PDB file of C-alpha atoms in Angstrom:
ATOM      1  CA  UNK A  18      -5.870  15.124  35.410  1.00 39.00           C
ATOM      2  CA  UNK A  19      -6.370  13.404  32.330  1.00 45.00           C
ATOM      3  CA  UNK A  20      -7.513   9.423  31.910  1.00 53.00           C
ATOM      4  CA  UNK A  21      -5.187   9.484  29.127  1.00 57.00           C
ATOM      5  CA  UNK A  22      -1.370   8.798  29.695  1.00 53.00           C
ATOM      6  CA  UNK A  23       1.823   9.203  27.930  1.00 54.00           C
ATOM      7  CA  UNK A  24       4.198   6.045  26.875  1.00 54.00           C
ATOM      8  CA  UNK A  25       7.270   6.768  28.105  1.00 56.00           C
ATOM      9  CA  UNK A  26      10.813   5.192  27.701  1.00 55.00           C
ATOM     10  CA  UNK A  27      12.115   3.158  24.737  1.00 56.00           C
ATOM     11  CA  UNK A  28      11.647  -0.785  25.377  1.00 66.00           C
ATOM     12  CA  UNK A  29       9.237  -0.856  22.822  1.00 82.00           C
ATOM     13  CA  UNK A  30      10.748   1.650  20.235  1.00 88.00           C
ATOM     14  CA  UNK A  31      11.680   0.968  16.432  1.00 92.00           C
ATOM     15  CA  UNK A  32      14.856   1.009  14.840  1.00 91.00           C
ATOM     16  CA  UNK A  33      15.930   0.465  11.314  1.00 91.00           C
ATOM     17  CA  UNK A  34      19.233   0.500   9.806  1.00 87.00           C
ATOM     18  CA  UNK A  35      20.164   2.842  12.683  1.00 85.00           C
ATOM     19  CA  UNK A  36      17.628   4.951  12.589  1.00 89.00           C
ATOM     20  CA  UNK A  37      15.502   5.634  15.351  1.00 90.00           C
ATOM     21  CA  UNK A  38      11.688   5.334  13.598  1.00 95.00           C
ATOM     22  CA  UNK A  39       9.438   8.559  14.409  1.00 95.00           C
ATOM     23  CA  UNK A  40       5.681   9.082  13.865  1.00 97.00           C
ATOM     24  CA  UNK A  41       4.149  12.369  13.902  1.00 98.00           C
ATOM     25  CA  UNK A  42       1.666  14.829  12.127  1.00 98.00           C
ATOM     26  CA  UNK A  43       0.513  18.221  10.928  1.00 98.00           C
ATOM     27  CA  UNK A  44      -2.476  18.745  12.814  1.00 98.00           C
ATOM     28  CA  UNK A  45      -4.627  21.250  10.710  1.00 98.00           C
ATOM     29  CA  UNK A  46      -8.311  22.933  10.248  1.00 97.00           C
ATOM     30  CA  UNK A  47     -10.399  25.629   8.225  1.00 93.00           C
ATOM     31  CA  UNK A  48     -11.342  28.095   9.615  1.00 89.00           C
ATOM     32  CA  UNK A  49     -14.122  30.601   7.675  1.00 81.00           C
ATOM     33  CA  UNK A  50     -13.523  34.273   7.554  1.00 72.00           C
ATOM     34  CA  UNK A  51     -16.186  35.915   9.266  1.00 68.00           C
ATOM     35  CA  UNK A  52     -16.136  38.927   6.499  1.00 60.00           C
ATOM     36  CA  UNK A  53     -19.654  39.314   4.574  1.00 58.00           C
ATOM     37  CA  UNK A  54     -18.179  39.437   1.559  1.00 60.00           C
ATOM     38  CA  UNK A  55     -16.168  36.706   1.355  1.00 62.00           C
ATOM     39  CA  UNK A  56     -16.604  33.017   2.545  1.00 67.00           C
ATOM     40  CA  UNK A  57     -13.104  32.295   1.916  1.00 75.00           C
ATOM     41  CA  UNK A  58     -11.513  29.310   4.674  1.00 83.00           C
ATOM     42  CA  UNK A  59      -8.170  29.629   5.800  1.00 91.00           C
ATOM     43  CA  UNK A  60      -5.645  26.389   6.647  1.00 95.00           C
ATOM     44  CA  UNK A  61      -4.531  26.822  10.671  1.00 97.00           C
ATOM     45  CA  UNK A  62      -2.402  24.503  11.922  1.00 98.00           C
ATOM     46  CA  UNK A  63      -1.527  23.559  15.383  1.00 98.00           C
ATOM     47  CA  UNK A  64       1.770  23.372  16.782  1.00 98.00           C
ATOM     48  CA  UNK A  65       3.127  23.145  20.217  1.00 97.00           C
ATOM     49  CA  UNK A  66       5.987  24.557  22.482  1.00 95.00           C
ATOM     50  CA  UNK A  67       9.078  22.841  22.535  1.00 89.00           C
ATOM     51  CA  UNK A  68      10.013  21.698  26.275  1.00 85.00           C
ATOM     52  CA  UNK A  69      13.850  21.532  25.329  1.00 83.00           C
ATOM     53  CA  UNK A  70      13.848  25.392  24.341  1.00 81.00           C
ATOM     54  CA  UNK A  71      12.447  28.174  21.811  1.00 85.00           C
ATOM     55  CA  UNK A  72       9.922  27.372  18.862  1.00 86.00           C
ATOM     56  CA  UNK A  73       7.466  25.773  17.724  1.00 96.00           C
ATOM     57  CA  UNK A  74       6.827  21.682  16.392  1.00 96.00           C
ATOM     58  CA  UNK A  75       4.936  19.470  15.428  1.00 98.00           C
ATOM     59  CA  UNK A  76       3.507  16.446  17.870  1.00 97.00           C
ATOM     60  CA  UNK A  77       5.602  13.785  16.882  1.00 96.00           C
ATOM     61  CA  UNK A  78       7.396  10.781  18.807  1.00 94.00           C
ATOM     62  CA  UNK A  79       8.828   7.587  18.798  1.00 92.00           C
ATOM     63  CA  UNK A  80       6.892   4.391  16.854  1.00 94.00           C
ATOM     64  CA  UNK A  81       6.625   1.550  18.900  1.00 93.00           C
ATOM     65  CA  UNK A  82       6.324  -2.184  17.917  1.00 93.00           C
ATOM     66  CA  UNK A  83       2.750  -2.909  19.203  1.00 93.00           C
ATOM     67  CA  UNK A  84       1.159  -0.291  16.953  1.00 95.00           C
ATOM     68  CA  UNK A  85       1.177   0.682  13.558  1.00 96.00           C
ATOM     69  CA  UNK A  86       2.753   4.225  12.350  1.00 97.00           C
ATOM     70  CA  UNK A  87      -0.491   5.405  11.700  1.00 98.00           C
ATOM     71  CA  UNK A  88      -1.840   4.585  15.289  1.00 97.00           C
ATOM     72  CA  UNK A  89       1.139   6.026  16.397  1.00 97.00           C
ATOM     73  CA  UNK A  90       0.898   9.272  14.785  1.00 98.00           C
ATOM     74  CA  UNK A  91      -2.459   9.839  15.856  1.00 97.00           C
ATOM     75  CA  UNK A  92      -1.376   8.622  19.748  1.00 97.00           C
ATOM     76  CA  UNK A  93       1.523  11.777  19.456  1.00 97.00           C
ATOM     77  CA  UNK A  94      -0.959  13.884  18.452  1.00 97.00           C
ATOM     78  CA  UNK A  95      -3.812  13.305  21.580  1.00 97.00           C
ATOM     79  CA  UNK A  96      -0.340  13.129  24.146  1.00 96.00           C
ATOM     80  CA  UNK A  97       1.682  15.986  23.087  1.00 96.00           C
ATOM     81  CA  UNK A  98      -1.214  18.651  21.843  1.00 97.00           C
ATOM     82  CA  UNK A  99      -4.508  17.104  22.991  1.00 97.00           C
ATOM     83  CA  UNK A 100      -6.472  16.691  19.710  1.00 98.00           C
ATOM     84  CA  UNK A 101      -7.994  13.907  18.175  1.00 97.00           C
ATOM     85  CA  UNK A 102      -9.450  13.754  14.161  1.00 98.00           C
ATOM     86  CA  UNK A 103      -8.935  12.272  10.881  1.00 97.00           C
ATOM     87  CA  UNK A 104      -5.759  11.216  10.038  1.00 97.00           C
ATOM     88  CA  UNK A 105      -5.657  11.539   6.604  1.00 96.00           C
ATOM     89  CA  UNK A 106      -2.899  10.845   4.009  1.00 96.00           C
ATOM     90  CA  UNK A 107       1.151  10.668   4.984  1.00 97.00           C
ATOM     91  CA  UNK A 108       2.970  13.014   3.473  1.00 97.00           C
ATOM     92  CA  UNK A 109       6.060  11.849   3.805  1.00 97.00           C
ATOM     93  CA  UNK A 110       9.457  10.916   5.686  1.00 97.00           C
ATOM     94  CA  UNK A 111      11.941  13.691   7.030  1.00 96.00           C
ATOM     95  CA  UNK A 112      15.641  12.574   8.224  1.00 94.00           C
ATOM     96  CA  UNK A 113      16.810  14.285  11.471  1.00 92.00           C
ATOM     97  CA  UNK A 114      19.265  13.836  14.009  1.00 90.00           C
ATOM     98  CA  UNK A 115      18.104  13.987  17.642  1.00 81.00           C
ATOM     99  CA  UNK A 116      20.653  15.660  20.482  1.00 66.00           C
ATOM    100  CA  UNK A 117      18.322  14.233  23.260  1.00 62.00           C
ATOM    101  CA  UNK A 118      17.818  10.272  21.879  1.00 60.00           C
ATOM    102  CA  UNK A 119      20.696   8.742  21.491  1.00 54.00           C
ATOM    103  CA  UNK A 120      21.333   5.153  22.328  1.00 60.00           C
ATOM    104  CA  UNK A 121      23.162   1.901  22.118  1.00 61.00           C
ATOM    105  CA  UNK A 122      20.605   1.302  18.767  1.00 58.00           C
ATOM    106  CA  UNK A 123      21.204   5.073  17.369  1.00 58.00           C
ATOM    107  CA  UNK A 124      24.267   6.444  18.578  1.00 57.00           C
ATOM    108  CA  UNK A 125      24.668   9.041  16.493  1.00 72.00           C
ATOM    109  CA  UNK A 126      20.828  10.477  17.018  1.00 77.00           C
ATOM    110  CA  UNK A 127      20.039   9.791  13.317  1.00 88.00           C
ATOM    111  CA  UNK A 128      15.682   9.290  13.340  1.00 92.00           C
ATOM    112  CA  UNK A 129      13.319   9.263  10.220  1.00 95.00           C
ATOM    113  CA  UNK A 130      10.176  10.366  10.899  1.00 96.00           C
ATOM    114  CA  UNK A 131       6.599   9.648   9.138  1.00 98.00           C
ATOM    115  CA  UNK A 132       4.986  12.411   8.535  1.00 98.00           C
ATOM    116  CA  UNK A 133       0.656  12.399   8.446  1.00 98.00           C
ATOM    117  CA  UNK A 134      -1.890  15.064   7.770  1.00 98.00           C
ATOM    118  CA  UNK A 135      -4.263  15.115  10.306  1.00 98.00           C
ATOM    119  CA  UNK A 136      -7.772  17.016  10.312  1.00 98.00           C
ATOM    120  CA  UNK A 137      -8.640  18.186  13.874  1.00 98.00           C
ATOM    121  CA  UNK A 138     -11.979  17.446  14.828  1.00 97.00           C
ATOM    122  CA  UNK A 139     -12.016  17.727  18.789  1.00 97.00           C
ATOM    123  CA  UNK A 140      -9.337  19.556  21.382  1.00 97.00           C
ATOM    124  CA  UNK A 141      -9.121  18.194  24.204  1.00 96.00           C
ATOM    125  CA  UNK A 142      -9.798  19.926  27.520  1.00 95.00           C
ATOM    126  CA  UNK A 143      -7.117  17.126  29.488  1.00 95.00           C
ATOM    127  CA  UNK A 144      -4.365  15.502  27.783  1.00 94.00           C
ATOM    128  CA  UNK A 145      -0.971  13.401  28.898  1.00 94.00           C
ATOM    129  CA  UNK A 146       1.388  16.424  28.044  1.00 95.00           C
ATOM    130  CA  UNK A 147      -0.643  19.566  28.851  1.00 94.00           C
ATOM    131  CA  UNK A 148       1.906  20.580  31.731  1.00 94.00           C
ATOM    132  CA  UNK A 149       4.277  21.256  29.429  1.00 94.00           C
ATOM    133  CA  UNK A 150       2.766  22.119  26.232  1.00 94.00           C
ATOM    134  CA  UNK A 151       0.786  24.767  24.837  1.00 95.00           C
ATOM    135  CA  UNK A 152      -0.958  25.093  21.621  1.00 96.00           C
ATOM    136  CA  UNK A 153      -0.840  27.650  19.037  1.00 96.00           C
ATOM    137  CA  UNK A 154      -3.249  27.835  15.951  1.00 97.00           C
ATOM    138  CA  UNK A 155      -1.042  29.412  13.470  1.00 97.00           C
ATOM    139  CA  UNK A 156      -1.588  30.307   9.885  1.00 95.00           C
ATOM    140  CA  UNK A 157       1.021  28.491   7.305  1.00 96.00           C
ATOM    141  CA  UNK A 158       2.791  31.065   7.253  1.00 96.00           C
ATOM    142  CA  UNK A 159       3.066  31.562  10.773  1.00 96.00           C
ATOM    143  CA  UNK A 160       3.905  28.510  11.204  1.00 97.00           C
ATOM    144  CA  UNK A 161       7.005  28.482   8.616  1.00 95.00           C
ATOM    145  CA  UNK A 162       8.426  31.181  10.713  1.00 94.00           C
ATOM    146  CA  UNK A 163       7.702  29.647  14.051  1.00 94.00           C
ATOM    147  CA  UNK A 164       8.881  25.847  13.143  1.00 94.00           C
ATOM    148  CA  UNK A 165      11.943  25.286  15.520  1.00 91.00           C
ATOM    149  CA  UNK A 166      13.092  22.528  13.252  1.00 93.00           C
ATOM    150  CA  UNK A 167      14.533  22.714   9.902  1.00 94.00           C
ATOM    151  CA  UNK A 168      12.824  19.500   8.753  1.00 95.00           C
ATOM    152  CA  UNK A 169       9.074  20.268  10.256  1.00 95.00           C
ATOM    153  CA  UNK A 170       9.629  23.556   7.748  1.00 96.00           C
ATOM    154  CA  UNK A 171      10.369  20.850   5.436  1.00 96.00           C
ATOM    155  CA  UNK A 172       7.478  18.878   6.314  1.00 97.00           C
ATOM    156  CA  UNK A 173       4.923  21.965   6.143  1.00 97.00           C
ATOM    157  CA  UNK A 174       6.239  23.393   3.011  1.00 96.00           C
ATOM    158  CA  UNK A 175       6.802  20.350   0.955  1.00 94.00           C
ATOM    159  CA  UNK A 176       5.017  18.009   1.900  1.00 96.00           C
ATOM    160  CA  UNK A 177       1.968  19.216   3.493  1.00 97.00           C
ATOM    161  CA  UNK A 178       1.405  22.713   1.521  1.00 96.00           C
ATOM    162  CA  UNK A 179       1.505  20.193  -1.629  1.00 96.00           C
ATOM    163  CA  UNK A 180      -0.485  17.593  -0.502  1.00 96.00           C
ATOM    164  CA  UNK A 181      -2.838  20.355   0.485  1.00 95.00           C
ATOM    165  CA  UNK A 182      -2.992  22.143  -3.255  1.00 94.00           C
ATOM    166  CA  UNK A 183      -3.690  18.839  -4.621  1.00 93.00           C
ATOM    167  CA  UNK A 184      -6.986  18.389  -2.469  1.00 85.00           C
ATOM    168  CA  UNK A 185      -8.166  21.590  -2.791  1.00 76.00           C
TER     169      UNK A 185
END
């Protein structure tokens, strides 16, 4: 069992103009091709299962008022897939509506979530969510045709895939 454990409920969650506030991240690393000719790196990134049906996402949750939305992002990321690293630049905010998270405070569902890059440095043997999640190492392309979400294909293609090109 892991030391680590997940926040759960919504006491201390963040709202703004009736929008439920979501952190989350595109977990990514190289990884070299072992071919002796060329030492090209490839971009994996990791998603997870969805517990709520098929596909794939991204480890994201709700932003709560004792942390920033960068602490937050990187706390989704060691709960829902396990991995910890450098969070590196946000890449921007997606608009979706939730069927699960409605409330008195977002009735309609409506959440914006922050979007981070993250570079994976450790996986984590035990974490929070591992019961119910697996991970997946997928290529970007992969991963476009896995994403369960219209916005996290959004959030791949957009933002990270050009955030991405202009580090490289």
């Amino acid at each position: 069992m892991s030391d680590l454990v997940a926040r759960t409920g919504r006491l201390q969650q963040r709202y703004e103009a009736g929008c439920r506030l979501v952190a989350g991240c595109i977990p990514f690393r190289y990884r070299s091709l072992d071919d002796l000719n060329n030492s090209e790196k490839v971009v994996e990134v990791l998603m997870i299962n969805s517990t709520s049906g098929p596909g794939l996402l991204f480890p994201k949750g709700g932003w709560e008022n004792d942390e920033t939305v960068e602490e937050a992002a990187v706390r989704e990321a060691i709960e829902e897939a396990g991995v910890r690293g450098d969070l590196m630049d946000f890449i921007g905010y997606y608009h979706f509506k939730s069927k699960s998270h409605q409330d008195e405070f977002s009735p309609d569902g409506l959440c914006k979530a922050a979007m981070f890059a993250l570079c994976v440095k450790e996986e984590l043997d035990l974490w929070p969510e591992q019961s119910t999640r697996t991970r997946s190492w997928l290529t970007i392309q992969e991963a476009v045709e896995s994403c369960r979400h219209e916005w996290m294909k959004e959030a791949l293609e957009d933002g990270f895939c050009k955030w991405l090109a202009q580090k490289e």
